[in-house]
Amino acid sequence: MLTDLKKAVLEGDEEIAQELAQKALSQGIAPMAIVNQGIIPGIQEAGELWKRNEYFHTDIILCAEAFRLAMEIIEPKLSEGERGTSGKIIIGTVAGDMHNLGKIMVNATLRGGGFEVIDLGEDVAQDMFIQKVKELSPNILGLGCYMTTTMLEMKDIINRLNKEGLRNKIKVMIGGVPTSQEYADEIGADAWGKDAFDSVEKAKKLMGVS
Amino acid sequence: MAQTGEVKKDLGSLISRGGMETLTIGAQCHDHVMYLTKSPAKKFYSDFSFNFEMGEIVGRYYNMDFPAGGFDIYDLEVEALGGKLIYGENSMPTIDFRYPLIKTPEDLKKLKMKKVDFYKDGRYPTLLKGGGIAQAGMTMVSFCSPFSLAVGLMGFPALIKAMRKQPNFAHEVFKFIVDDVLTPSIKAQNDATGALMGIGADAWACVPNLSPDEMKEWVVPYNQRVEMNAKKFGVMAMNVSGDYCEERIEKFDPKILHASFDVEVASMGGTPAIFLGMGRWQDYPLEAVRDYTEKFRKEGKTVSVTAGINARLLRDGPVDKIVDTIKRYIDTFARDHDLTIFLMNVPYDTPSDHIHAAVAATHTYGKLPIADNLDDIKLVIPKRESFDEWLKTEEGKKEPPKEPERKGLAGLLWQQMSAINKSKKFQEQYKDAKMSFLYNLTDQKYSALIIIENGTLDVKEIKSDKETLKSLNVDGLLACKAELFFDFSAGKLSKGAALIKMLTGKLKVKGMKKMQELGEIMKLLNE
């Protein structure tokens, strides 16, 4: 059954993924086993297919959606120690920017990489990022954007983190079409994710987990 | 054109005028124009006359061959349909994807019932007043291509889901977009500005967002439907779809690249025109592009290549890499392709030095004819004043040149013929000549009158009403519908077919000898 669940996630079949996740739970399979042997392998294999040019964003988006819905069923059953074993990440698209395609994929790959992800959504004000960092003490703050005007917000947010004395308590990752490693260096971010699968690798590196 | 040199109908060729001394460079540059001119975002993106004026000034500052600029082309239709946009204080408007207009088939039904007026709704009045996109030096129709507009109406994930799981619904959405949104919006622009050409923007339809197969199934057919619909009222509407934007260089795959070029060509009405857009072209192997264009070159066709400089490279530099990329483009393509350099979506705060370097590199390495060995050419990048300092100079204070308005075909012909005025041979040979030609597009509001007098060529817009046309006494005349004109001018009509059109009155040609002479004059552009 977990093989079928993996297949459903991989193929982006959200209804079947949800159904199988539910079925696995009712058959008494341990929630963590469902996640590790069914759901996560699906998104991991999608990553491999992506690297081999067999998957495109269309496939990854559907896969991410199936992953999200399957996880919605399993996550409430996980114990505290089983969640977010790689670390806690807050992500959001910066103010003035409504784009969420990249964030949807990053959200799934990060969770597939064992992170607890708190998604603040799109058009997130600086104050909201700061407030949530204070409130939730994440390990990493992930900032996304799509426009060359809104990317400037990222610099301001990092400056705010500095001002508020929070910067040395968290790592900052950035991503999105107009960003680059050079821009990450320029504004003092700790990492740049070139795509969803690169982002999870970089996040793990920042956290020192493999 | 058969008589006057082929009308070029791809973006690169449109901005690459004949008779130039160097290759040309243009830019999609709106955020940066807004930044340099310190324009308030709301005004910049809501007053297109102002937007174009600022683009013209910045284009002159950078010594570009065309006004810099552009605008938020992806959300005009959505806004007119009632979609919510976010107007940032310092950024261009963007669709609020949290509230898509179409979530269900019922939403589509409701939207179909909605009366949308592309003369009055959203920001169309200011677009129509501004005269369409001026980036190619003439009025053009602007629109968001079907796939990107579908994303704007539904959001990417929901659209993809519909394409995979509710294909009938997705097809209905695309048909609605083409027939009920794009066709009337293109028609409104044609009516208001006389524009005969349209370029659709389609950044969402690219690799790796979609696979080439998905684009062939979902993008190309609807692009062709737009083209077909618009052709009926005389507008050539093409779409810039199929851009190859693979971020990971290790994933670069020539087969996928070539398949994406197939999408580009099919979306440009079959014209061999390719667009090297937002991808990492500074790192991709350009030989793979030549491999693709070989089949066209073997058939004796000139392939148009619009070669983009990546936005992040432009912003981040270094200058050496920007220059090297342009030099490499020129060395690879300029001798046997129709090459135009294009700065892609220049970021807001791009250092001006980077753009000056790109322009200098294009004009220096791109001096025509292209040198055998570009390494023999010394590139000097001029030390330039800041934009603010430039505004205080004589050049910066100059009023933008006020060109007479040339609506419709007149603008198109002027754009491609005006360079003849630089030809010494033309000036000498025709210093005493006086002749005129009327190109009458019978289904358009405006026709074009070409006047050659005292060694100068001018093209004027002429209203296509009977009285005006009757009052003209011309040496040569060509009269037909716009669709036939474009087929005729592109050499798509055989001599036999042209004869039949003439016999049936669909094509009128008078003063054949003089028309042929005009054709000879235009050949001087290539000398």
mmCIF file of N, CA, C and O in Angstrom, chain B residues 226-306:
data_model
loop_
_atom_site.group_PDB
_atom_site.id
_atom_site.type_symbol
_atom_site.label_atom_id
_atom_site.label_comp_id
_atom_site.label_asym_id
_atom_site.label_seq_id
_atom_site.Cartn_x
_atom_site.Cartn_y
_atom_site.Cartn_z
ATOM 1 N N VAL B 226 -5.487 32.676 -31.910
ATOM 2 C CA VAL B 226 -5.406 34.142 -31.817
ATOM 3 C C VAL B 226 -4.966 34.710 -33.164
ATOM 4 O O VAL B 226 -5.551 35.678 -33.676
ATOM 5 N N GLU B 227 -3.933 34.104 -33.710
ATOM 6 C CA GLU B 227 -3.384 34.575 -34.994
ATOM 7 C C GLU B 227 -4.476 34.550 -36.075
ATOM 8 O O GLU B 227 -4.664 35.522 -36.815
ATOM 9 N N MET B 228 -5.202 33.432 -36.120
ATOM 10 C CA MET B 228 -6.237 33.258 -37.140
ATOM 11 C C MET B 228 -7.370 34.288 -36.949
ATOM 12 O O MET B 228 -7.798 34.921 -37.905
ATOM 13 N N ASN B 229 -7.817 34.446 -35.700
ATOM 14 C CA ASN B 229 -8.912 35.401 -35.437
ATOM 15 C C ASN B 229 -8.512 36.823 -35.811
ATOM 16 O O ASN B 229 -9.287 37.555 -36.425
ATOM 17 N N ALA B 230 -7.297 37.197 -35.405
ATOM 18 C CA ALA B 230 -6.857 38.587 -35.628
ATOM 19 C C ALA B 230 -6.604 38.855 -37.108
ATOM 20 O O ALA B 230 -6.808 39.979 -37.583
ATOM 21 N N LYS B 231 -6.182 37.833 -37.803
ATOM 22 C CA LYS B 231 -5.904 37.985 -39.235
ATOM 23 C C LYS B 231 -7.172 38.392 -39.985
ATOM 24 O O LYS B 231 -7.111 39.136 -40.961
ATOM 25 N N LYS B 232 -8.316 37.940 -39.484
ATOM 26 C CA LYS B 232 -9.584 38.244 -40.161
ATOM 27 C C LYS B 232 -9.857 39.743 -40.225
ATOM 28 O O LYS B 232 -10.544 40.207 -41.115
ATOM 29 N N PHE B 233 -9.374 40.500 -39.231
ATOM 30 C CA PHE B 233 -9.539 41.958 -39.332
ATOM 31 C C PHE B 233 -8.206 42.657 -39.584
ATOM 32 O O PHE B 233 -8.022 43.831 -39.282
ATOM 33 N N GLY B 234 -7.260 41.890 -40.116
ATOM 34 C CA GLY B 234 -6.053 42.516 -40.655
ATOM 35 C C GLY B 234 -4.895 42.708 -39.705
ATOM 36 O O GLY B 234 -3.954 43.419 -40.013
ATOM 37 N N VAL B 235 -4.960 42.078 -38.526
ATOM 38 C CA VAL B 235 -3.845 42.227 -37.586
ATOM 39 C C VAL B 235 -3.037 40.937 -37.542
ATOM 40 O O VAL B 235 -3.602 39.843 -37.454
ATOM 41 N N MET B 236 -1.729 41.091 -37.636
ATOM 42 C CA MET B 236 -0.868 39.916 -37.466
ATOM 43 C C MET B 236 -0.510 39.831 -35.990
ATOM 44 O O MET B 236 0.264 40.649 -35.480
ATOM 45 N N ALA B 237 -1.084 38.865 -35.319
ATOM 46 C CA ALA B 237 -0.874 38.729 -33.878
ATOM 47 C C ALA B 237 -0.040 37.491 -33.605
ATOM 48 O O ALA B 237 -0.451 36.377 -33.931
ATOM 49 N N MET B 238 1.131 37.718 -33.059
ATOM 50 C CA MET B 238 2.014 36.592 -32.771
ATOM 51 C C MET B 238 2.303 36.502 -31.276
ATOM 52 O O MET B 238 2.034 37.449 -30.542
ATOM 53 N N ASN B 239 2.813 35.389 -30.883
ATOM 54 C CA ASN B 239 3.015 35.149 -29.460
ATOM 55 C C ASN B 239 4.452 34.725 -29.191
ATOM 56 O O ASN B 239 5.009 33.906 -29.916
ATOM 57 N N VAL B 240 4.994 35.308 -28.137
ATOM 58 C CA VAL B 240 6.357 34.922 -27.749
ATOM 59 C C VAL B 240 6.233 33.840 -26.669
ATOM 60 O O VAL B 240 6.248 34.121 -25.476
ATOM 61 N N SER B 241 6.071 32.617 -27.119
ATOM 62 C CA SER B 241 5.884 31.487 -26.202
ATOM 63 C C SER B 241 7.029 30.503 -26.398
ATOM 64 O O SER B 241 7.651 30.468 -27.458
ATOM 65 N N GLY B 242 7.265 29.684 -25.391
ATOM 66 C CA GLY B 242 8.222 28.595 -25.553
ATOM 67 C C GLY B 242 9.637 28.931 -25.137
ATOM 68 O O GLY B 242 10.577 28.210 -25.488
ATOM 69 N N ASP B 243 9.790 29.993 -24.352
ATOM 70 C CA ASP B 243 11.144 30.372 -23.927
ATOM 71 C C ASP B 243 11.793 29.227 -23.130
ATOM 72 O O ASP B 243 11.120 28.528 -22.367
ATOM 73 N N TYR B 244 13.087 29.075 -23.320
ATOM 74 C CA TYR B 244 13.826 28.022 -22.602
ATOM 75 C C TYR B 244 14.562 28.676 -21.428
ATOM 76 O O TYR B 244 15.475 29.464 -21.618
ATOM 77 N N CYS B 245 14.151 28.342 -20.223
ATOM 78 C CA CYS B 245 14.661 29.049 -19.040
ATOM 79 C C CYS B 245 15.236 28.091 -18.000
ATOM 80 O O CYS B 245 15.099 28.340 -16.798
ATOM 81 N N GLU B 246 15.817 27.019 -18.421
ATOM 82 C CA GLU B 246 16.345 26.062 -17.445
ATOM 83 C C GLU B 246 17.404 26.738 -16.566
ATOM 84 O O GLU B 246 18.356 27.308 -17.077
ATOM 85 N N GLU B 247 17.190 26.647 -15.269
ATOM 86 C CA GLU B 247 18.089 27.328 -14.339
ATOM 87 C C GLU B 247 19.383 26.543 -14.081
ATOM 88 O O GLU B 247 20.452 27.120 -13.935
ATOM 89 N N ARG B 248 19.254 25.222 -14.041
ATOM 90 C CA ARG B 248 20.449 24.409 -13.732
ATOM 91 C C ARG B 248 21.185 24.092 -15.027
ATOM 92 O O ARG B 248 20.654 23.379 -15.872
ATOM 93 N N ILE B 249 22.383 24.566 -15.121
ATOM 94 C CA ILE B 249 23.130 24.411 -16.358
ATOM 95 C C ILE B 249 23.391 22.927 -16.655
ATOM 96 O O ILE B 249 23.447 22.507 -17.816
ATOM 97 N N GLU B 250 23.487 22.123 -15.603
ATOM 98 C CA GLU B 250 23.736 20.685 -15.813
ATOM 99 C C GLU B 250 22.515 19.993 -16.427
ATOM 100 O O GLU B 250 22.621 18.874 -16.923
ATOM 101 N N LYS B 251 21.370 20.679 -16.386
ATOM 102 C CA LYS B 251 20.157 20.094 -16.988
ATOM 103 C C LYS B 251 19.951 20.542 -18.437
ATOM 104 O O LYS B 251 18.974 20.137 -19.071
ATOM 105 N N PHE B 252 20.853 21.383 -18.940
ATOM 106 C CA PHE B 252 20.691 21.880 -20.311
ATOM 107 C C PHE B 252 20.594 20.693 -21.268
ATOM 108 O O PHE B 252 21.428 19.798 -21.264
ATOM 109 N N ASP B 253 19.546 20.712 -22.097
ATOM 110 C CA ASP B 253 19.313 19.581 -22.989
ATOM 111 C C ASP B 253 18.947 20.113 -24.388
ATOM 112 O O ASP B 253 17.873 20.705 -24.568
ATOM 113 N N PRO B 254 19.828 19.912 -25.366
ATOM 114 C CA PRO B 254 19.556 20.454 -26.706
ATOM 115 C C PRO B 254 18.231 19.965 -27.295
ATOM 116 O O PRO B 254 17.551 20.716 -27.996
ATOM 117 N N LYS B 255 17.843 18.713 -26.968
ATOM 118 C CA LYS B 255 16.584 18.199 -27.533
ATOM 119 C C LYS B 255 15.390 19.006 -27.015
ATOM 120 O O LYS B 255 14.476 19.344 -27.773
ATOM 121 N N ILE B 256 15.405 19.286 -25.713
ATOM 122 C CA ILE B 256 14.319 20.071 -25.130
ATOM 123 C C ILE B 256 14.381 21.502 -25.665
ATOM 124 O O ILE B 256 13.354 22.110 -25.979
ATOM 125 N N LEU B 257 15.589 22.010 -25.796
ATOM 126 C CA LEU B 257 15.756 23.360 -26.355
ATOM 127 C C LEU B 257 15.140 23.431 -27.759
ATOM 128 O O LEU B 257 14.367 24.353 -28.069
ATOM 129 N N HIS B 258 15.473 22.452 -28.584
ATOM 130 C CA HIS B 258 14.972 22.468 -29.960
ATOM 131 C C HIS B 258 13.447 22.329 -29.998
ATOM 132 O O HIS B 258 12.771 22.978 -30.803
ATOM 133 N N ALA B 259 12.921 21.501 -29.105
ATOM 134 C CA ALA B 259 11.458 21.353 -29.054
ATOM 135 C C ALA B 259 10.804 22.661 -28.606
ATOM 136 O O ALA B 259 9.718 23.017 -29.071
ATOM 137 N N SER B 260 11.481 23.393 -27.720
ATOM 138 C CA SER B 260 10.910 24.674 -27.290
ATOM 139 C C SER B 260 11.011 25.698 -28.429
ATOM 140 O O SER B 260 10.126 26.544 -28.590
ATOM 141 N N PHE B 261 12.065 25.598 -29.228
ATOM 142 C CA PHE B 261 12.152 26.477 -30.417
ATOM 143 C C PHE B 261 11.014 26.164 -31.404
ATOM 144 O O PHE B 261 10.488 27.071 -32.062
ATOM 145 N N ASP B 262 10.664 24.889 -31.514
ATOM 146 C CA ASP B 262 9.529 24.534 -32.384
ATOM 147 C C ASP B 262 8.265 25.279 -31.935
ATOM 148 O O ASP B 262 7.478 25.744 -32.758
ATOM 149 N N VAL B 263 8.093 25.355 -30.615
ATOM 150 C CA VAL B 263 6.933 26.077 -30.072
ATOM 151 C C VAL B 263 7.034 27.563 -30.431
ATOM 152 O O VAL B 263 6.051 28.196 -30.834
ATOM 153 N N GLU B 264 8.225 28.121 -30.295
ATOM 154 C CA GLU B 264 8.424 29.544 -30.616
ATOM 155 C C GLU B 264 8.064 29.825 -32.074
ATOM 156 O O GLU B 264 7.332 30.763 -32.381
ATOM 157 N N VAL B 265 8.592 29.000 -32.958
ATOM 158 C CA VAL B 265 8.376 29.226 -34.393
ATOM 159 C C VAL B 265 6.886 29.074 -34.729
ATOM 160 O O VAL B 265 6.311 29.906 -35.430
ATOM 161 N N ALA B 266 6.267 28.021 -34.185
ATOM 162 C CA ALA B 266 4.836 27.802 -34.456
ATOM 163 C C ALA B 266 3.997 28.949 -33.914
ATOM 164 O O ALA B 266 2.963 29.299 -34.486
ATOM 165 N N SER B 267 4.453 29.561 -32.812
ATOM 166 C CA SER B 267 3.697 30.659 -32.207
ATOM 167 C C SER B 267 3.938 31.981 -32.916
ATOM 168 O O SER B 267 3.268 32.971 -32.637
ATOM 169 N N MET B 268 4.931 32.013 -33.791
ATOM 170 C CA MET B 268 5.234 33.233 -34.566
ATOM 171 C C MET B 268 4.757 33.082 -35.999
ATOM 172 O O MET B 268 5.373 33.625 -36.932
ATOM 173 N N GLY B 269 3.712 32.326 -36.172
ATOM 174 C CA GLY B 269 3.141 32.162 -37.499
ATOM 175 C C GLY B 269 4.035 31.408 -38.457
ATOM 176 O O GLY B 269 3.939 31.584 -39.672
ATOM 177 N N GLY B 270 4.927 30.585 -37.913
ATOM 178 C CA GLY B 270 5.793 29.768 -38.763
ATOM 179 C C GLY B 270 7.040 30.504 -39.249
ATOM 180 O O GLY B 270 7.870 29.938 -39.952
ATOM 181 N N THR B 271 7.179 31.763 -38.837
ATOM 182 C CA THR B 271 8.375 32.521 -39.230
ATOM 183 C C THR B 271 9.595 31.948 -38.502
ATOM 184 O O THR B 271 9.521 31.719 -37.294
ATOM 185 N N PRO B 272 10.692 31.725 -39.208
ATOM 186 C CA PRO B 272 11.882 31.228 -38.496
ATOM 187 C C PRO B 272 12.489 32.327 -37.623
ATOM 188 O O PRO B 272 13.419 33.026 -38.022
ATOM 189 N N ALA B 273 11.899 32.498 -36.479
ATOM 190 C CA ALA B 273 12.338 33.538 -35.551
ATOM 191 C C ALA B 273 12.434 32.922 -34.176
ATOM 192 O O ALA B 273 11.460 32.351 -33.693
ATOM 193 N N ILE B 274 13.611 33.021 -33.577
ATOM 194 C CA ILE B 274 13.737 32.444 -32.238
ATOM 195 C C ILE B 274 14.193 33.495 -31.242
ATOM 196 O O ILE B 274 14.844 34.472 -31.593
ATOM 197 N N PHE B 275 13.790 33.222 -30.029
ATOM 198 C CA PHE B 275 13.949 34.196 -28.962
ATOM 199 C C PHE B 275 14.746 33.534 -27.849
ATOM 200 O O PHE B 275 14.299 32.540 -27.277
ATOM 201 N N LEU B 276 15.927 34.046 -27.592
ATOM 202 C CA LEU B 276 16.728 33.518 -26.489
ATOM 203 C C LEU B 276 16.446 34.449 -25.315
ATOM 204 O O LEU B 276 17.050 35.507 -25.197
ATOM 205 N N GLY B 277 15.476 34.075 -24.489
ATOM 206 C CA GLY B 277 14.901 35.021 -23.543
ATOM 207 C C GLY B 277 15.509 35.050 -22.167
ATOM 208 O O GLY B 277 16.646 35.482 -21.973
ATOM 209 N N MET B 278 14.742 34.545 -21.192
ATOM 210 C CA MET B 278 15.098 34.749 -19.784
ATOM 211 C C MET B 278 16.096 33.717 -19.244
ATOM 212 O O MET B 278 16.458 33.778 -18.080
ATOM 213 N N GLY B 279 16.498 32.777 -20.054
ATOM 214 C CA GLY B 279 17.382 31.717 -19.566
ATOM 215 C C GLY B 279 18.812 32.178 -19.319
ATOM 216 O O GLY B 279 19.146 33.343 -19.503
ATOM 217 N N ARG B 280 19.633 31.219 -18.931
ATOM 218 C CA ARG B 280 21.043 31.534 -18.614
ATOM 219 C C ARG B 280 21.877 31.471 -19.887
ATOM 220 O O ARG B 280 22.773 30.615 -20.007
ATOM 221 N N TRP B 281 21.580 32.335 -20.823
ATOM 222 C CA TRP B 281 22.257 32.254 -22.118
ATOM 223 C C TRP B 281 23.722 32.593 -22.030
ATOM 224 O O TRP B 281 24.502 32.258 -22.928
ATOM 225 N N GLN B 282 24.111 33.245 -20.951
ATOM 226 C CA GLN B 282 25.542 33.518 -20.777
ATOM 227 C C GLN B 282 26.314 32.220 -20.527
ATOM 228 O O GLN B 282 27.528 32.179 -20.685
ATOM 229 N N ASP B 283 25.588 31.165 -20.155
ATOM 230 C CA ASP B 283 26.243 29.887 -19.840
ATOM 231 C C ASP B 283 25.870 28.764 -20.806
ATOM 232 O O ASP B 283 26.580 27.761 -20.877
ATOM 233 N N TYR B 284 24.757 28.879 -21.488
ATOM 234 C CA TYR B 284 24.354 27.796 -22.395
ATOM 235 C C TYR B 284 25.278 27.753 -23.628
ATOM 236 O O TYR B 284 25.764 28.796 -24.070
ATOM 237 N N PRO B 285 25.434 26.574 -24.223
ATOM 238 C CA PRO B 285 26.226 26.501 -25.466
ATOM 239 C C PRO B 285 25.420 27.005 -26.667
ATOM 240 O O PRO B 285 24.335 26.492 -26.945
ATOM 241 N N LEU B 286 25.934 27.986 -27.362
ATOM 242 C CA LEU B 286 25.189 28.591 -28.468
ATOM 243 C C LEU B 286 25.197 27.713 -29.719
ATOM 244 O O LEU B 286 24.371 27.889 -30.610
ATOM 245 N N GLU B 287 26.130 26.768 -29.776
ATOM 246 C CA GLU B 287 26.160 25.860 -30.926
ATOM 247 C C GLU B 287 24.830 25.118 -31.069
ATOM 248 O O GLU B 287 24.396 24.796 -32.168
ATOM 249 N N ALA B 288 24.217 24.835 -29.928
ATOM 250 C CA ALA B 288 22.932 24.118 -29.956
ATOM 251 C C ALA B 288 21.872 24.931 -30.690
ATOM 252 O O ALA B 288 20.958 24.364 -31.283
ATOM 253 N N VAL B 289 22.001 26.240 -30.636
ATOM 254 C CA VAL B 289 21.044 27.099 -31.355
ATOM 255 C C VAL B 289 21.333 27.024 -32.859
ATOM 256 O O VAL B 289 20.423 26.889 -33.677
ATOM 257 N N ARG B 290 22.600 27.098 -33.184
ATOM 258 C CA ARG B 290 22.966 27.003 -34.615
ATOM 259 C C ARG B 290 22.523 25.654 -35.193
ATOM 260 O O ARG B 290 22.105 25.570 -36.339
ATOM 261 N N ASP B 291 22.659 24.615 -34.389
ATOM 262 C CA ASP B 291 22.221 23.293 -34.864
ATOM 263 C C ASP B 291 20.748 23.334 -35.249
ATOM 264 O O ASP B 291 20.322 22.714 -36.212
ATOM 265 N N TYR B 292 19.969 24.086 -34.457
ATOM 266 C CA TYR B 292 18.530 24.171 -34.746
ATOM 267 C C TYR B 292 18.267 24.988 -35.999
ATOM 268 O O TYR B 292 17.416 24.631 -36.822
ATOM 269 N N THR B 293 18.978 26.098 -36.145
ATOM 270 C CA THR B 293 18.658 27.003 -37.271
ATOM 271 C C THR B 293 19.222 26.486 -38.602
ATOM 272 O O THR B 293 18.879 27.017 -39.652
ATOM 273 N N GLU B 294 20.049 25.449 -38.515
ATOM 274 C CA GLU B 294 20.694 24.941 -39.740
ATOM 275 C C GLU B 294 19.671 24.562 -40.817
ATOM 276 O O GLU B 294 19.843 24.880 -41.991
ATOM 277 N N LYS B 295 18.576 23.908 -40.380
ATOM 278 C CA LYS B 295 17.592 23.447 -41.369
ATOM 279 C C LYS B 295 16.998 24.624 -42.151
ATOM 280 O O LYS B 295 16.741 24.520 -43.346
ATOM 281 N N PHE B 296 16.795 25.739 -41.485
ATOM 282 C CA PHE B 296 16.245 26.914 -42.179
ATOM 283 C C PHE B 296 17.305 27.522 -43.082
ATOM 284 O O PHE B 296 17.015 27.946 -44.197
ATOM 285 N N ARG B 297 18.520 27.592 -42.567
ATOM 286 C CA ARG B 297 19.596 28.201 -43.358
ATOM 287 C C ARG B 297 19.853 27.397 -44.618
ATOM 288 O O ARG B 297 20.147 27.952 -45.676
ATOM 289 N N LYS B 298 19.736 26.078 -44.496
ATOM 290 C CA LYS B 298 19.931 25.231 -45.681
ATOM 291 C C LYS B 298 18.882 25.515 -46.750
ATOM 292 O O LYS B 298 19.131 25.334 -47.939
ATOM 293 N N GLU B 299 17.702 25.935 -46.295
ATOM 294 C CA GLU B 299 16.629 26.276 -47.252
ATOM 295 C C GLU B 299 16.777 27.704 -47.772
ATOM 296 O O GLU B 299 15.920 28.210 -48.489
ATOM 297 N N GLY B 300 17.859 28.367 -47.354
ATOM 298 C CA GLY B 300 18.101 29.737 -47.820
ATOM 299 C C GLY B 300 17.318 30.787 -47.056
ATOM 300 O O GLY B 300 17.204 31.928 -47.487
ATOM 301 N N LYS B 301 16.745 30.397 -45.900
ATOM 302 C CA LYS B 301 15.961 31.355 -45.114
ATOM 303 C C LYS B 301 16.853 32.067 -44.090
ATOM 304 O O LYS B 301 17.751 31.436 -43.522
ATOM 305 N N THR B 302 16.569 33.322 -43.874
ATOM 306 C CA THR B 302 17.293 34.039 -42.824
ATOM 307 C C THR B 302 16.538 33.856 -41.517
ATOM 308 O O THR B 302 15.343 34.139 -41.444
ATOM 309 N N VAL B 303 17.248 33.384 -40.525
ATOM 310 C CA VAL B 303 16.599 33.178 -39.222
ATOM 311 C C VAL B 303 16.818 34.421 -38.373
ATOM 312 O O VAL B 303 17.941 34.920 -38.259
ATOM 313 N N SER B 304 15.735 34.894 -37.797
ATOM 314 C CA SER B 304 15.856 36.025 -36.883
ATOM 315 C C SER B 304 16.152 35.495 -35.480
ATOM 316 O O SER B 304 15.452 34.620 -34.987
ATOM 317 N N VAL B 305 17.186 36.027 -34.864
ATOM 318 C CA VAL B 305 17.511 35.638 -33.485
ATOM 319 C C VAL B 305 17.457 36.892 -32.615
ATOM 320 O O VAL B 305 18.211 37.839 -32.840
ATOM 321 N N THR B 306 16.545 36.893 -31.668
ATOM 322 C CA THR B 306 16.524 37.958 -30.667
ATOM 323 C C THR B 306 17.232 37.398 -29.442
ATOM 324 O O THR B 306 16.741 36.478 -28.799
#
